[in-house]
Amino acid sequence: MEMVTGEFGLIWEQTRAPLVVPVLKLMVVLCMAMSLMLFIERVYMGIVIAFVKLLRRKPEKMYKWEAMKEDVELGNSGYPMVLVQIPMYNEKEVYQLSIGAACGLSWPADRIIIQVLDDSTDPAIKTLVQLECQRWASKGVNVKYEIRDNRNGYKAGALKEGMKHSYVKQCEYVAIFDADFQPEPDFLSRTIPFLVNNPELGLVQARWKFVNSNECLMTRMQEMSLDYHFIVEQEVGSSTYAFFGFNGTAGVWRIAAINEAGGWKDRTTVEDMDLAVRASLKGWKFVYVGDLKVKNELPSTFKAYRFQQHRWSCGPANLFKKMVTEIMKNKRVSLWKKLYVIYSFFFVRKIVAHIVTFVFYCVVLPATVFVPEVEVPKWGAVYIPSIITLLNAVGTPRSLHLVLFWILFENVMSLHRTKATFIGLLEAGRVNEWVVTEKLGDALKTNKLGGKAPRKPRIRIGERVHLLELGVGAYLFLCGCYDLAWGKNGYFIFLLLQSIAFFVAAFGYVGTIVSTS
């Protein structure tokens, strides 16, 4: 054992000065540069959103908006025909919620078509969904139950196939809701007027409201991240450049904009963002209505959340690789808008943000405890991260006391986001992996039971062990212990806390635990 330790020590001393120190110094410089990019982006968006709020730049003031009214002579024909698409896949727990909410929209019955695109592979679930559609049809609602022979293209394929039906030609607009989304009855009456009165608008996007944000600590953390996305990122994009990424649901498209952009494509796992970018390059503008909220469910199991974050991180990186040249060559949008889409929307938010969070805080910074010659500037290790954290957390004031847990959880998730980002950029193994986010239908269960839905502990502990988190947790723990014993920077407090967060995730003690049976 002593011989092995001695040989390792000799190798370390021989490679440290000529190799380890220069490489680590370079990594610190690169991480500082990425941190500054992210910092400037966050401060810029904070300033813009402050002005938007102070000047009260509501969408109704920026664009013409007049409530839809029934014409005495024309009757309901004064209302445009609207298609409502609900793509679903084995949604046993939530199909009634989404179909019921769509059928309850306040819009003339002869001017709306509810299209349920059922890709379910479970015959029993398909039967239930079909019966639900028939039930609403018997009440006079124009519901179309559509299935296809395969799941090619997943959600994008289903939406594309849905647009091919002859009755869709009657419609001018299409509203899209995922299976767990429950729009309020006035959703169409608050969104369609933007499209009717502003021919340059191609998309109206609403905000998400989470019905199960209090389910567990993990859903509280998700709420903090997504609130920042909607309150700041979407609002800034809408107010300044009339561009933002379509969220795939809770939005209304002008069908002409979809068609001009080339329709739905399944070349990445973010078909919604793909369509938004292509439509924007054709000159279409988007508006975000932050006051309009649509209820939906957050993934409350760690497994479901990991799959979702892989898709949300891999897809944008892959789309960026596929479209960056096309965006640069485009002549229909301004130079500033192209720079915003390439640099701010894609590069900083979808690539740099993920990579710097994991590489700097979970790899490079911990490694410096072994190499005291490499110093990390205090502004990069403390001040910038603190300001970025506060700017991110301000969107959810009720959860400010959870900010420490949010930091640790986001750093854990940055492992998967960074991995997925590189998979997307390199078009490696899981680049086109699509796993439908599991919904538990918590709102429905709570209503039926009159209280919190019971949870059964998972029995098979082995299925809950995640080796990646375990490995990173062990590395951080080693670095923390070394810094506690011999270090001078005081990083051990952060390192040990972060290692605990990785260990908690490694053994699956995150989110709601349900039975696998």
Short mmCIF file of N, CA, C and O in Angstrom, two decimals, residues 416-464:
data_model
loop_
_atom_site.label_atom_id
_atom_site.label_comp_id
_atom_site.label_asym_id
_atom_site.label_seq_id
_atom_site.Cartn_x
_atom_site.Cartn_y
_atom_site.Cartn_z
N HIS A 416 -26.39 16.56 -15.24
CA HIS A 416 -27.17 15.96 -16.33
C HIS A 416 -27.36 16.95 -17.48
O HIS A 416 -27.36 16.56 -18.65
N ARG A 417 -27.53 18.22 -17.15
CA ARG A 417 -27.71 19.22 -18.20
C ARG A 417 -26.45 19.38 -19.03
O ARG A 417 -26.52 19.51 -20.26
N THR A 418 -25.29 19.36 -18.37
CA THR A 418 -24.02 19.48 -19.09
C THR A 418 -23.79 18.26 -19.98
O THR A 418 -23.41 18.39 -21.15
N LYS A 419 -24.06 17.11 -19.43
CA LYS A 419 -23.92 15.87 -20.20
C LYS A 419 -24.84 15.91 -21.42
O LYS A 419 -24.43 15.59 -22.55
N ALA A 420 -26.08 16.31 -21.20
CA ALA A 420 -27.06 16.37 -22.30
C ALA A 420 -26.66 17.43 -23.33
O ALA A 420 -26.86 17.23 -24.54
N THR A 421 -26.11 18.54 -22.87
CA THR A 421 -25.68 19.60 -23.79
C THR A 421 -24.60 19.10 -24.74
O THR A 421 -24.65 19.34 -25.96
N PHE A 422 -23.61 18.39 -24.21
CA PHE A 422 -22.56 17.85 -25.06
C PHE A 422 -23.09 16.77 -26.00
O PHE A 422 -22.65 16.66 -27.15
N ILE A 423 -24.05 15.97 -25.52
CA ILE A 423 -24.67 14.96 -26.38
C ILE A 423 -25.36 15.66 -27.56
O ILE A 423 -25.28 15.21 -28.71
N GLY A 424 -26.04 16.77 -27.28
CA GLY A 424 -26.72 17.52 -28.33
C GLY A 424 -25.76 18.15 -29.31
O GLY A 424 -25.97 18.10 -30.52
N LEU A 425 -24.67 18.74 -28.80
CA LEU A 425 -23.69 19.39 -29.68
C LEU A 425 -22.94 18.38 -30.54
O LEU A 425 -22.63 18.64 -31.70
N LEU A 426 -22.65 17.23 -29.96
CA LEU A 426 -21.88 16.20 -30.67
C LEU A 426 -22.78 15.21 -31.41
O LEU A 426 -22.27 14.33 -32.12
N GLU A 427 -24.11 15.33 -31.19
CA GLU A 427 -25.08 14.39 -31.77
C GLU A 427 -24.72 12.95 -31.42
O GLU A 427 -24.66 12.08 -32.30
N ALA A 428 -24.45 12.73 -30.16
CA ALA A 428 -24.05 11.40 -29.67
C ALA A 428 -25.27 10.55 -29.32
O ALA A 428 -26.41 10.92 -29.61
N GLY A 429 -25.02 9.45 -28.64
CA GLY A 429 -26.00 8.39 -28.35
C GLY A 429 -27.44 8.78 -28.11
O GLY A 429 -28.32 8.45 -28.91
N ARG A 430 -27.73 9.50 -27.01
CA ARG A 430 -29.12 9.74 -26.61
C ARG A 430 -29.67 11.06 -27.17
O ARG A 430 -30.60 11.63 -26.61
N VAL A 431 -29.11 11.53 -28.28
CA VAL A 431 -29.48 12.85 -28.78
C VAL A 431 -30.96 12.95 -29.14
O VAL A 431 -31.59 14.00 -28.96
N ASN A 432 -31.55 11.86 -29.64
CA ASN A 432 -32.97 11.89 -30.03
C ASN A 432 -33.87 11.10 -29.07
O ASN A 432 -34.98 10.73 -29.43
N GLU A 433 -33.36 10.86 -27.87
CA GLU A 433 -34.16 10.12 -26.88
C GLU A 433 -35.34 10.97 -26.42
O GLU A 433 -35.20 12.12 -26.04
N TRP A 434 -36.52 10.37 -26.48
CA TRP A 434 -37.74 11.07 -26.06
C TRP A 434 -38.48 10.18 -25.07
O TRP A 434 -39.00 9.13 -25.43
N VAL A 435 -38.51 10.62 -23.81
CA VAL A 435 -39.26 9.90 -22.78
C VAL A 435 -40.33 10.85 -22.27
O VAL A 435 -40.02 11.95 -21.79
N VAL A 436 -41.60 10.48 -22.42
CA VAL A 436 -42.70 11.33 -21.98
C VAL A 436 -42.62 11.53 -20.47
O VAL A 436 -42.46 10.57 -19.72
N THR A 437 -42.70 12.79 -20.03
CA THR A 437 -42.62 13.09 -18.61
C THR A 437 -43.81 12.50 -17.87
O THR A 437 -44.97 12.78 -18.20
N GLU A 438 -43.53 11.69 -16.88
CA GLU A 438 -44.59 11.02 -16.12
C GLU A 438 -45.40 12.02 -15.31
O GLU A 438 -44.86 12.89 -14.63
N LYS A 439 -46.74 11.92 -15.43
CA LYS A 439 -47.63 12.75 -14.62
C LYS A 439 -48.38 11.87 -13.64
O LYS A 439 -48.84 10.79 -13.99
N LEU A 440 -48.51 12.36 -12.41
CA LEU A 440 -49.17 11.57 -11.37
C LEU A 440 -50.62 12.00 -11.14
O LEU A 440 -51.33 11.37 -10.36
N GLY A 441 -51.02 13.10 -11.78
CA GLY A 441 -52.40 13.55 -11.59
C GLY A 441 -52.69 13.91 -10.16
O GLY A 441 -53.75 13.60 -9.63
N ASP A 442 -51.77 14.59 -9.50
CA ASP A 442 -51.92 14.90 -8.07
C ASP A 442 -53.15 15.73 -7.78
O ASP A 442 -53.82 15.54 -6.77
N ALA A 443 -53.46 16.68 -8.66
CA ALA A 443 -54.61 17.53 -8.41
C ALA A 443 -55.89 16.71 -8.39
O ALA A 443 -56.75 16.88 -7.53
N LEU A 444 -56.01 15.77 -9.34
CA LEU A 444 -57.20 14.92 -9.41
C LEU A 444 -57.29 14.02 -8.19
O LEU A 444 -58.35 13.87 -7.58
N LYS A 445 -56.17 13.42 -7.79
CA LYS A 445 -56.17 12.52 -6.63
C LYS A 445 -56.53 13.27 -5.36
O LYS A 445 -57.28 12.80 -4.51
N THR A 446 -55.98 14.49 -5.22
CA THR A 446 -56.24 15.30 -4.04
C THR A 446 -57.73 15.64 -3.95
O THR A 446 -58.33 15.57 -2.88
N ASN A 447 -58.31 16.01 -5.11
CA ASN A 447 -59.72 16.37 -5.10
C ASN A 447 -60.59 15.19 -4.73
O ASN A 447 -61.57 15.31 -4.01
N LYS A 448 -60.24 14.01 -5.22
CA LYS A 448 -61.07 12.83 -4.96
C LYS A 448 -60.95 12.36 -3.51
O LYS A 448 -61.90 11.91 -2.90
N LEU A 449 -59.73 12.46 -2.99
CA LEU A 449 -59.49 11.94 -1.64
C LEU A 449 -59.75 12.98 -0.56
O LEU A 449 -59.84 12.64 0.61
N GLY A 450 -59.83 14.25 -1.01
CA GLY A 450 -60.06 15.31 -0.02
C GLY A 450 -58.82 15.59 0.80
O GLY A 450 -58.89 16.15 1.89
N GLY A 451 -57.68 15.22 0.33
CA GLY A 451 -56.43 15.46 1.06
C GLY A 451 -55.26 15.07 0.21
O GLY A 451 -55.39 14.82 -0.98
N LYS A 452 -54.08 15.02 0.80
CA LYS A 452 -52.86 14.72 0.06
C LYS A 452 -52.86 13.27 -0.39
O LYS A 452 -53.22 12.38 0.36
N ALA A 453 -52.47 13.04 -1.62
CA ALA A 453 -52.45 11.68 -2.16
C ALA A 453 -51.41 10.83 -1.43
O ALA A 453 -50.30 11.28 -1.19
N PRO A 454 -51.76 9.60 -1.05
CA PRO A 454 -50.80 8.76 -0.33
C PRO A 454 -49.68 8.31 -1.24
O PRO A 454 -49.85 8.14 -2.44
N ARG A 455 -48.50 8.11 -0.65
CA ARG A 455 -47.35 7.66 -1.40
C ARG A 455 -46.84 6.34 -0.82
O ARG A 455 -46.73 6.18 0.39
N LYS A 456 -46.54 5.41 -1.68
CA LYS A 456 -45.99 4.14 -1.25
C LYS A 456 -44.48 4.14 -1.45
O LYS A 456 -44.00 4.54 -2.51
N PRO A 457 -43.72 3.72 -0.46
CA PRO A 457 -42.26 3.70 -0.62
C PRO A 457 -41.84 2.66 -1.65
O PRO A 457 -42.44 1.60 -1.74
N ARG A 458 -40.84 3.01 -2.40
CA ARG A 458 -40.31 2.06 -3.38
C ARG A 458 -39.53 0.98 -2.63
O ARG A 458 -38.76 1.26 -1.73
N ILE A 459 -39.70 -0.26 -3.07
CA ILE A 459 -39.09 -1.38 -2.37
C ILE A 459 -37.70 -1.68 -2.88
O ILE A 459 -36.77 -1.90 -2.11
N ARG A 460 -37.52 -1.63 -4.19
CA ARG A 460 -36.23 -2.00 -4.79
C ARG A 460 -35.22 -0.86 -4.69
O ARG A 460 -35.18 0.02 -5.53
N ILE A 461 -34.44 -0.87 -3.62
CA ILE A 461 -33.48 0.20 -3.35
C ILE A 461 -32.44 0.29 -4.45
O ILE A 461 -32.01 1.39 -4.81
N GLY A 462 -32.04 -0.83 -5.03
CA GLY A 462 -31.00 -0.84 -6.04
C GLY A 462 -31.33 0.02 -7.24
O GLY A 462 -30.45 0.60 -7.87
N GLU A 463 -32.63 0.15 -7.56
CA GLU A 463 -33.04 0.95 -8.70
C GLU A 463 -32.86 2.44 -8.46
O GLU A 463 -32.88 3.24 -9.38
N ARG A 464 -32.68 2.81 -7.20
CA ARG A 464 -32.59 4.22 -6.86
C ARG A 464 -31.15 4.72 -6.81
O ARG A 464 -30.91 5.91 -6.58
#
